[in-house]
Amino acid sequence: MTASLEQLRRCHFAVDLGAARTRVYVKGAGLVVDQPSAAAVNTRTGALIAVGEFAEKMTGRTPDYIRVVRPVSGGTVVDIEMAQRMLRHLLGDKIRRALRRKPRLRAAVCTPHDADPLAQRAAIETLVGLGARRVELVDTLIAAAVGCGLPVEQPEATMIMVCGAHATQVAVLSLGSIVTAARIPVGGEAVDHAIVQHLRHQHELVLPSQSVRPLQLALSGNGLTAQGPALTEIHGRDVATGLARSVQVDTAAVRDAIQTPLTAVLDGIGRVLRDCPPDLVADLADRGIMMVGGSALLPGFDQMLRQATGMPVHIAERPDICAVQGLGTMLEGKVEPLVLNPTAD
């Protein structure tokens, strides 16, 4: 990990800035913020109208002078000023006052595995703008592994897959570090987009705004598995007339439509396993893959991975908050580092 456990124990709060949701953990108080990473802005005055869930509901339903923006994309802060304003409103005056009382406020933040220096700098500046005097960077893969209870600090191989909105990260961990990892630019939104395009081309139907998750509509029942319902009714807007219309969609065709983005994830897993030392791969045959992240809840995704890799696949108990829970665990000092006793010469 980028920061040591001792450095993280000195931090007062931790932030997981995701493309879909922003989460904040305050030491001693627990998870205090879990809201969509969205903000509604009045383009005439520059005033912030809403943040979080309320701003998410406004997507696609606003007049011309109100714009819903997302200051985080792919795990990277793309608009530092807007990210700071969003975080201030999400934290609220009471929590901000409590944090300001700290003599030297320290913060921790998750960053993607392959984040470049500019992306790391953007994350640091975002929290410095909130009053942090020092910001520690933690790899999202390490934080998520700690959050779902994997023995990260032990000399044992553990494989984790963080399924995000914009990207999927896969890694093999051992002795508190990443042995090999890959970032696949395919996430939950790519799967959503594949479904939307399928419905547009095959049924000439446009789904409602982005606030409605197409997966919840199209993949009911057992989702990606063949045991799911054969037909699903979808409500949307006709491409030609613009009128509301309902169609019966063949779920088998939907499953075929999303195979392309999911195949890229399987290729990434194969790449990581090929680069991994044989001894660690032998450990993984028993332990399998741990799935975390919001997109891990895609119905039938774990079963598809199980069939493709022949390895056990597990979904964390709360996959969506594993990363911030892992940061919180390290902040509270609940992770014991591996103690090495060097032999005397």
Short mmCIF file of N, CA, C and O in Angstrom, two decimals, residues 229-322:
data_model
loop_
_atom_site.label_atom_id
_atom_site.label_comp_id
_atom_site.label_asym_id
_atom_site.label_seq_id
_atom_site.Cartn_x
_atom_site.Cartn_y
_atom_site.Cartn_z
N PRO A 229 -36.28 -15.53 -16.00
CA PRO A 229 -37.50 -15.45 -16.80
C PRO A 229 -37.18 -15.31 -18.29
O PRO A 229 -36.20 -14.65 -18.66
N ALA A 230 -37.99 -15.93 -19.14
CA ALA A 230 -37.73 -15.90 -20.59
C ALA A 230 -38.01 -14.53 -21.18
O ALA A 230 -37.34 -14.08 -22.10
N LEU A 231 -39.04 -13.85 -20.65
CA LEU A 231 -39.43 -12.53 -21.16
C LEU A 231 -39.52 -11.54 -20.01
O LEU A 231 -39.90 -11.90 -18.89
N THR A 232 -39.17 -10.30 -20.28
CA THR A 232 -39.28 -9.23 -19.30
C THR A 232 -39.90 -8.01 -19.98
O THR A 232 -39.51 -7.65 -21.09
N GLU A 233 -40.86 -7.39 -19.31
CA GLU A 233 -41.51 -6.20 -19.87
C GLU A 233 -40.71 -4.96 -19.53
O GLU A 233 -40.34 -4.73 -18.38
N ILE A 234 -40.42 -4.16 -20.57
CA ILE A 234 -39.64 -2.94 -20.41
C ILE A 234 -40.47 -1.75 -20.88
O ILE A 234 -41.13 -1.81 -21.92
N HIS A 235 -40.45 -0.67 -20.09
CA HIS A 235 -41.17 0.56 -20.44
C HIS A 235 -40.16 1.62 -20.87
O HIS A 235 -39.13 1.79 -20.22
N GLY A 236 -40.45 2.29 -21.96
CA GLY A 236 -39.56 3.32 -22.45
C GLY A 236 -40.25 4.23 -23.44
O GLY A 236 -41.48 4.31 -23.49
N ARG A 237 -39.45 4.90 -24.27
CA ARG A 237 -39.97 5.85 -25.26
C ARG A 237 -39.66 5.35 -26.66
O ARG A 237 -38.52 4.95 -26.94
N ASP A 238 -40.64 5.38 -27.53
CA ASP A 238 -40.45 4.95 -28.90
C ASP A 238 -39.51 5.91 -29.63
O ASP A 238 -39.64 7.13 -29.54
N VAL A 239 -38.54 5.35 -30.36
CA VAL A 239 -37.55 6.17 -31.06
C VAL A 239 -38.21 7.04 -32.12
O VAL A 239 -37.88 8.22 -32.28
N ALA A 240 -39.15 6.49 -32.86
CA ALA A 240 -39.76 7.20 -33.99
C ALA A 240 -40.81 8.22 -33.54
O ALA A 240 -40.77 9.39 -33.95
N THR A 241 -41.75 7.80 -32.70
CA THR A 241 -42.87 8.67 -32.34
C THR A 241 -42.62 9.50 -31.10
O THR A 241 -43.26 10.53 -30.90
N GLY A 242 -41.71 9.05 -30.24
CA GLY A 242 -41.47 9.78 -28.99
C GLY A 242 -42.50 9.47 -27.91
O GLY A 242 -42.46 10.07 -26.83
N LEU A 243 -43.43 8.56 -28.20
CA LEU A 243 -44.48 8.23 -27.23
C LEU A 243 -44.03 7.09 -26.32
O LEU A 243 -43.14 6.32 -26.66
N ALA A 244 -44.66 7.00 -25.16
CA ALA A 244 -44.35 5.93 -24.23
C ALA A 244 -44.80 4.59 -24.81
O ALA A 244 -45.86 4.50 -25.44
N ARG A 245 -43.99 3.56 -24.62
CA ARG A 245 -44.31 2.25 -25.17
C ARG A 245 -43.71 1.17 -24.28
O ARG A 245 -42.68 1.37 -23.64
N SER A 246 -44.35 0.01 -24.25
CA SER A 246 -43.85 -1.15 -23.52
C SER A 246 -43.58 -2.28 -24.50
O SER A 246 -44.35 -2.48 -25.44
N VAL A 247 -42.50 -3.02 -24.27
CA VAL A 247 -42.18 -4.16 -25.13
C VAL A 247 -41.81 -5.35 -24.27
O VAL A 247 -41.35 -5.20 -23.14
N GLN A 248 -42.02 -6.55 -24.82
CA GLN A 248 -41.58 -7.78 -24.18
C GLN A 248 -40.19 -8.12 -24.72
O GLN A 248 -40.02 -8.35 -25.91
N VAL A 249 -39.21 -8.13 -23.84
CA VAL A 249 -37.82 -8.35 -24.25
C VAL A 249 -37.40 -9.76 -23.90
O VAL A 249 -37.65 -10.24 -22.80
N ASP A 250 -36.74 -10.42 -24.86
CA ASP A 250 -36.20 -11.75 -24.65
C ASP A 250 -34.92 -11.62 -23.81
O ASP A 250 -33.93 -11.04 -24.25
N THR A 251 -34.95 -12.16 -22.58
CA THR A 251 -33.79 -12.01 -21.69
C THR A 251 -32.57 -12.77 -22.20
O THR A 251 -31.44 -12.40 -21.89
N ALA A 252 -32.78 -13.81 -23.00
CA ALA A 252 -31.63 -14.53 -23.58
C ALA A 252 -30.86 -13.60 -24.51
O ALA A 252 -29.62 -13.62 -24.55
N ALA A 253 -31.57 -12.78 -25.28
CA ALA A 253 -30.91 -11.83 -26.17
C ALA A 253 -30.16 -10.76 -25.38
O ALA A 253 -29.08 -10.31 -25.78
N VAL A 254 -30.73 -10.37 -24.23
CA VAL A 254 -30.05 -9.39 -23.38
C VAL A 254 -28.76 -9.99 -22.82
O VAL A 254 -27.72 -9.32 -22.77
N ARG A 255 -28.82 -11.25 -22.43
CA ARG A 255 -27.61 -11.92 -21.92
C ARG A 255 -26.52 -11.94 -22.99
O ARG A 255 -25.35 -11.73 -22.71
N ASP A 256 -26.91 -12.19 -24.23
CA ASP A 256 -25.94 -12.19 -25.33
C ASP A 256 -25.35 -10.80 -25.54
O ASP A 256 -24.17 -10.66 -25.85
N ALA A 257 -26.19 -9.77 -25.37
CA ALA A 257 -25.74 -8.40 -25.62
C ALA A 257 -24.66 -7.96 -24.64
O ALA A 257 -23.79 -7.16 -24.99
N ILE A 258 -24.71 -8.47 -23.41
CA ILE A 258 -23.73 -8.02 -22.42
C ILE A 258 -22.53 -8.95 -22.31
O ILE A 258 -21.67 -8.74 -21.46
N GLN A 259 -22.47 -9.96 -23.17
CA GLN A 259 -21.32 -10.86 -23.12
C GLN A 259 -20.03 -10.16 -23.53
O GLN A 259 -18.96 -10.46 -23.00
N THR A 260 -20.12 -9.21 -24.46
CA THR A 260 -18.91 -8.55 -24.96
C THR A 260 -18.17 -7.80 -23.86
O THR A 260 -16.96 -8.01 -23.67
N PRO A 261 -18.83 -6.90 -23.10
CA PRO A 261 -18.08 -6.23 -22.03
C PRO A 261 -17.61 -7.20 -20.94
O PRO A 261 -16.51 -7.03 -20.40
N LEU A 262 -18.40 -8.21 -20.64
CA LEU A 262 -18.00 -9.15 -19.59
C LEU A 262 -16.85 -10.04 -20.03
O LEU A 262 -16.04 -10.48 -19.21
N THR A 263 -16.75 -10.31 -21.33
CA THR A 263 -15.62 -11.10 -21.84
C THR A 263 -14.30 -10.37 -21.61
O THR A 263 -13.26 -11.00 -21.33
N ALA A 264 -14.32 -9.04 -21.70
CA ALA A 264 -13.11 -8.26 -21.44
C ALA A 264 -12.64 -8.44 -19.99
O ALA A 264 -11.43 -8.48 -19.72
N VAL A 265 -13.59 -8.57 -19.06
CA VAL A 265 -13.24 -8.81 -17.66
C VAL A 265 -12.57 -10.17 -17.51
O VAL A 265 -11.57 -10.32 -16.79
N LEU A 266 -13.11 -11.19 -18.20
CA LEU A 266 -12.51 -12.52 -18.14
C LEU A 266 -11.09 -12.52 -18.70
O LEU A 266 -10.20 -13.19 -18.16
N ASP A 267 -10.86 -11.76 -19.76
CA ASP A 267 -9.52 -11.66 -20.33
C ASP A 267 -8.55 -11.04 -19.32
O ASP A 267 -7.39 -11.45 -19.21
N GLY A 268 -9.03 -10.02 -18.58
CA GLY A 268 -8.19 -9.38 -17.57
C GLY A 268 -7.81 -10.33 -16.45
O GLY A 268 -6.67 -10.33 -15.98
N ILE A 269 -8.77 -11.17 -16.02
CA ILE A 269 -8.47 -12.16 -14.97
C ILE A 269 -7.42 -13.15 -15.47
O ILE A 269 -6.48 -13.49 -14.74
N GLY A 270 -7.55 -13.60 -16.72
CA GLY A 270 -6.57 -14.52 -17.29
C GLY A 270 -5.19 -13.91 -17.36
O GLY A 270 -4.17 -14.58 -17.10
N ARG A 271 -5.12 -12.60 -17.67
CA ARG A 271 -3.85 -11.90 -17.76
C ARG A 271 -3.16 -11.86 -16.39
O ARG A 271 -1.95 -12.08 -16.28
N VAL A 272 -3.94 -11.57 -15.35
CA VAL A 272 -3.38 -11.50 -14.00
C VAL A 272 -2.86 -12.87 -13.57
O VAL A 272 -1.77 -12.99 -12.99
N LEU A 273 -3.62 -13.92 -13.85
CA LEU A 273 -3.20 -15.27 -13.45
C LEU A 273 -1.94 -15.72 -14.19
O LEU A 273 -1.08 -16.41 -13.63
N ARG A 274 -1.81 -15.32 -15.46
CA ARG A 274 -0.62 -15.69 -16.23
C ARG A 274 0.64 -15.02 -15.68
O ARG A 274 1.73 -15.59 -15.75
N ASP A 275 0.48 -13.80 -15.14
CA ASP A 275 1.63 -13.07 -14.62
C ASP A 275 1.95 -13.43 -13.17
O ASP A 275 2.92 -12.92 -12.61
N CYS A 276 1.12 -14.25 -12.56
CA CYS A 276 1.26 -14.57 -11.14
C CYS A 276 2.19 -15.78 -10.95
O CYS A 276 2.14 -16.73 -11.73
N PRO A 277 3.05 -15.77 -9.90
CA PRO A 277 3.91 -16.93 -9.63
C PRO A 277 3.09 -18.20 -9.40
O PRO A 277 2.00 -18.14 -8.82
N PRO A 278 3.59 -19.36 -9.84
CA PRO A 278 2.83 -20.61 -9.74
C PRO A 278 2.39 -20.97 -8.31
O PRO A 278 1.30 -21.48 -8.11
N ASP A 279 3.25 -20.69 -7.31
CA ASP A 279 2.90 -21.02 -5.93
C ASP A 279 1.66 -20.27 -5.47
O ASP A 279 0.82 -20.82 -4.75
N LEU A 280 1.55 -19.02 -5.89
CA LEU A 280 0.38 -18.23 -5.50
C LEU A 280 -0.87 -18.69 -6.24
O LEU A 280 -1.97 -18.70 -5.68
N VAL A 281 -0.72 -19.07 -7.49
CA VAL A 281 -1.87 -19.57 -8.26
C VAL A 281 -2.42 -20.84 -7.61
O VAL A 281 -3.63 -21.06 -7.57
N ALA A 282 -1.52 -21.68 -7.05
CA ALA A 282 -1.96 -22.89 -6.36
C ALA A 282 -2.82 -22.53 -5.15
O ALA A 282 -3.82 -23.20 -4.86
N ASP A 283 -2.46 -21.46 -4.42
CA ASP A 283 -3.28 -21.00 -3.29
C ASP A 283 -4.66 -20.56 -3.77
O ASP A 283 -5.67 -20.82 -3.13
N LEU A 284 -4.68 -19.88 -4.91
CA LEU A 284 -5.94 -19.31 -5.41
C LEU A 284 -6.91 -20.40 -5.86
O LEU A 284 -8.12 -20.17 -5.87
N ALA A 285 -6.40 -21.56 -6.22
CA ALA A 285 -7.29 -22.65 -6.64
C ALA A 285 -8.25 -23.03 -5.52
O ALA A 285 -9.38 -23.45 -5.77
N ASP A 286 -7.80 -22.87 -4.26
CA ASP A 286 -8.66 -23.17 -3.12
C ASP A 286 -9.43 -21.94 -2.65
O ASP A 286 -10.61 -22.03 -2.33
N ARG A 287 -8.76 -20.80 -2.61
CA ARG A 287 -9.38 -19.58 -2.07
C ARG A 287 -10.35 -18.93 -3.06
O ARG A 287 -11.38 -18.41 -2.67
N GLY A 288 -9.98 -18.94 -4.34
CA GLY A 288 -10.85 -18.36 -5.35
C GLY A 288 -10.75 -16.84 -5.43
O GLY A 288 -9.77 -16.22 -5.00
N ILE A 289 -11.80 -16.24 -5.98
CA ILE A 289 -11.84 -14.80 -6.24
C ILE A 289 -12.88 -14.16 -5.32
O ILE A 289 -14.00 -14.67 -5.18
N MET A 290 -12.52 -13.03 -4.71
CA MET A 290 -13.47 -12.26 -3.91
C MET A 290 -13.92 -11.05 -4.74
O MET A 290 -13.10 -10.26 -5.19
N MET A 291 -15.23 -10.92 -4.95
CA MET A 291 -15.79 -9.81 -5.73
C MET A 291 -16.30 -8.72 -4.79
O MET A 291 -17.04 -9.01 -3.86
N VAL A 292 -15.89 -7.49 -5.05
CA VAL A 292 -16.40 -6.34 -4.30
C VAL A 292 -16.77 -5.25 -5.30
O VAL A 292 -16.48 -5.36 -6.49
N GLY A 293 -17.39 -4.19 -4.81
CA GLY A 293 -17.83 -3.11 -5.69
C GLY A 293 -19.30 -3.25 -6.03
O GLY A 293 -19.86 -4.35 -5.99
N GLY A 294 -19.92 -2.14 -6.39
CA GLY A 294 -21.36 -2.15 -6.67
C GLY A 294 -21.76 -3.06 -7.81
O GLY A 294 -22.80 -3.73 -7.76
N SER A 295 -20.92 -3.16 -8.85
CA SER A 295 -21.26 -4.00 -10.01
C SER A 295 -21.09 -5.48 -9.73
O SER A 295 -21.48 -6.31 -10.56
N ALA A 296 -20.53 -5.84 -8.57
CA ALA A 296 -20.43 -7.26 -8.21
C ALA A 296 -21.80 -7.88 -7.98
O ALA A 296 -21.96 -9.10 -8.01
N LEU A 297 -22.79 -7.02 -7.75
CA LEU A 297 -24.16 -7.50 -7.48
C LEU A 297 -24.94 -7.79 -8.76
O LEU A 297 -26.12 -8.11 -8.69
N LEU A 298 -24.29 -7.64 -9.92
CA LEU A 298 -24.95 -7.98 -11.18
C LEU A 298 -25.41 -9.43 -11.13
O LEU A 298 -24.60 -10.33 -10.93
N PRO A 299 -26.71 -9.70 -11.28
CA PRO A 299 -27.23 -11.07 -11.10
C PRO A 299 -26.55 -12.08 -12.04
O PRO A 299 -26.50 -11.87 -13.24
N GLY A 300 -26.00 -13.13 -11.46
CA GLY A 300 -25.39 -14.19 -12.25
C GLY A 300 -23.96 -13.96 -12.67
O GLY A 300 -23.33 -14.83 -13.27
N PHE A 301 -23.39 -12.77 -12.37
CA PHE A 301 -22.02 -12.46 -12.77
C PHE A 301 -21.04 -13.43 -12.10
O PHE A 301 -20.09 -13.92 -12.72
N ASP A 302 -21.25 -13.70 -10.80
CA ASP A 302 -20.35 -14.61 -10.08
C ASP A 302 -20.40 -16.03 -10.66
O ASP A 302 -19.37 -16.70 -10.78
N GLN A 303 -21.61 -16.46 -11.05
CA GLN A 303 -21.73 -17.80 -11.62
C GLN A 303 -21.00 -17.88 -12.96
O GLN A 303 -20.37 -18.89 -13.28
N MET A 304 -21.08 -16.81 -13.75
CA MET A 304 -20.39 -16.78 -15.04
C MET A 304 -18.88 -16.88 -14.85
O MET A 304 -18.18 -17.62 -15.56
N LEU A 305 -18.34 -16.16 -13.87
CA LEU A 305 -16.91 -16.21 -13.59
C LEU A 305 -16.50 -17.60 -13.09
O LEU A 305 -15.43 -18.11 -13.44
N ARG A 306 -17.36 -18.22 -12.30
CA ARG A 306 -17.08 -19.54 -11.75
C ARG A 306 -16.94 -20.56 -12.89
O ARG A 306 -16.05 -21.40 -12.90
N GLN A 307 -17.84 -20.46 -13.87
CA GLN A 307 -17.81 -21.40 -14.99
C GLN A 307 -16.60 -21.14 -15.89
O GLN A 307 -16.00 -22.08 -16.42
N ALA A 308 -16.25 -19.88 -16.08
CA ALA A 308 -15.16 -19.54 -17.01
C ALA A 308 -13.78 -19.84 -16.43
O ALA A 308 -12.87 -20.24 -17.16
N THR A 309 -13.60 -19.66 -15.11
CA THR A 309 -12.27 -19.83 -14.51
C THR A 309 -12.10 -21.17 -13.82
O THR A 309 -10.97 -21.61 -13.59
N GLY A 310 -13.20 -21.83 -13.43
CA GLY A 310 -13.09 -23.08 -12.68
C GLY A 310 -12.66 -22.87 -11.24
O GLY A 310 -12.31 -23.82 -10.54
N MET A 311 -12.67 -21.61 -10.77
CA MET A 311 -12.26 -21.28 -9.40
C MET A 311 -13.47 -20.88 -8.57
O MET A 311 -14.47 -20.42 -9.13
N PRO A 312 -13.40 -21.04 -7.25
CA PRO A 312 -14.49 -20.55 -6.40
C PRO A 312 -14.60 -19.02 -6.52
O PRO A 312 -13.58 -18.33 -6.60
N VAL A 313 -15.81 -18.51 -6.55
CA VAL A 313 -16.04 -17.06 -6.63
C VAL A 313 -16.97 -16.67 -5.49
O VAL A 313 -18.03 -17.27 -5.32
N HIS A 314 -16.57 -15.68 -4.71
CA HIS A 314 -17.34 -15.23 -3.56
C HIS A 314 -17.67 -13.75 -3.72
O HIS A 314 -16.87 -12.98 -4.27
N ILE A 315 -18.84 -13.35 -3.24
CA ILE A 315 -19.21 -11.94 -3.21
C ILE A 315 -19.17 -11.48 -1.76
O ILE A 315 -19.69 -12.16 -0.87
N ALA A 316 -18.51 -10.36 -1.50
CA ALA A 316 -18.41 -9.83 -0.15
C ALA A 316 -19.79 -9.54 0.43
O ALA A 316 -20.76 -9.34 -0.31
N GLU A 317 -19.86 -9.53 1.76
CA GLU A 317 -21.16 -9.32 2.42
C GLU A 317 -21.76 -7.97 2.06
O GLU A 317 -22.94 -7.87 1.77
N ARG A 318 -20.95 -6.91 2.09
CA ARG A 318 -21.40 -5.58 1.65
C ARG A 318 -20.42 -5.10 0.59
O ARG A 318 -19.54 -4.30 0.87
N PRO A 319 -20.53 -5.61 -0.64
CA PRO A 319 -19.50 -5.31 -1.66
C PRO A 319 -19.37 -3.84 -2.00
O PRO A 319 -18.29 -3.38 -2.38
N ASP A 320 -20.45 -3.08 -1.87
CA ASP A 320 -20.41 -1.68 -2.29
C ASP A 320 -19.58 -0.79 -1.37
O ASP A 320 -19.07 0.24 -1.80
N ILE A 321 -19.45 -1.16 -0.08
CA ILE A 321 -18.73 -0.27 0.85
C ILE A 321 -17.43 -0.88 1.36
O ILE A 321 -16.87 -0.41 2.34
N CYS A 322 -16.95 -1.93 0.71
CA CYS A 322 -15.75 -2.61 1.20
C CYS A 322 -14.54 -1.69 1.25
O CYS A 322 -13.74 -1.73 2.20
#
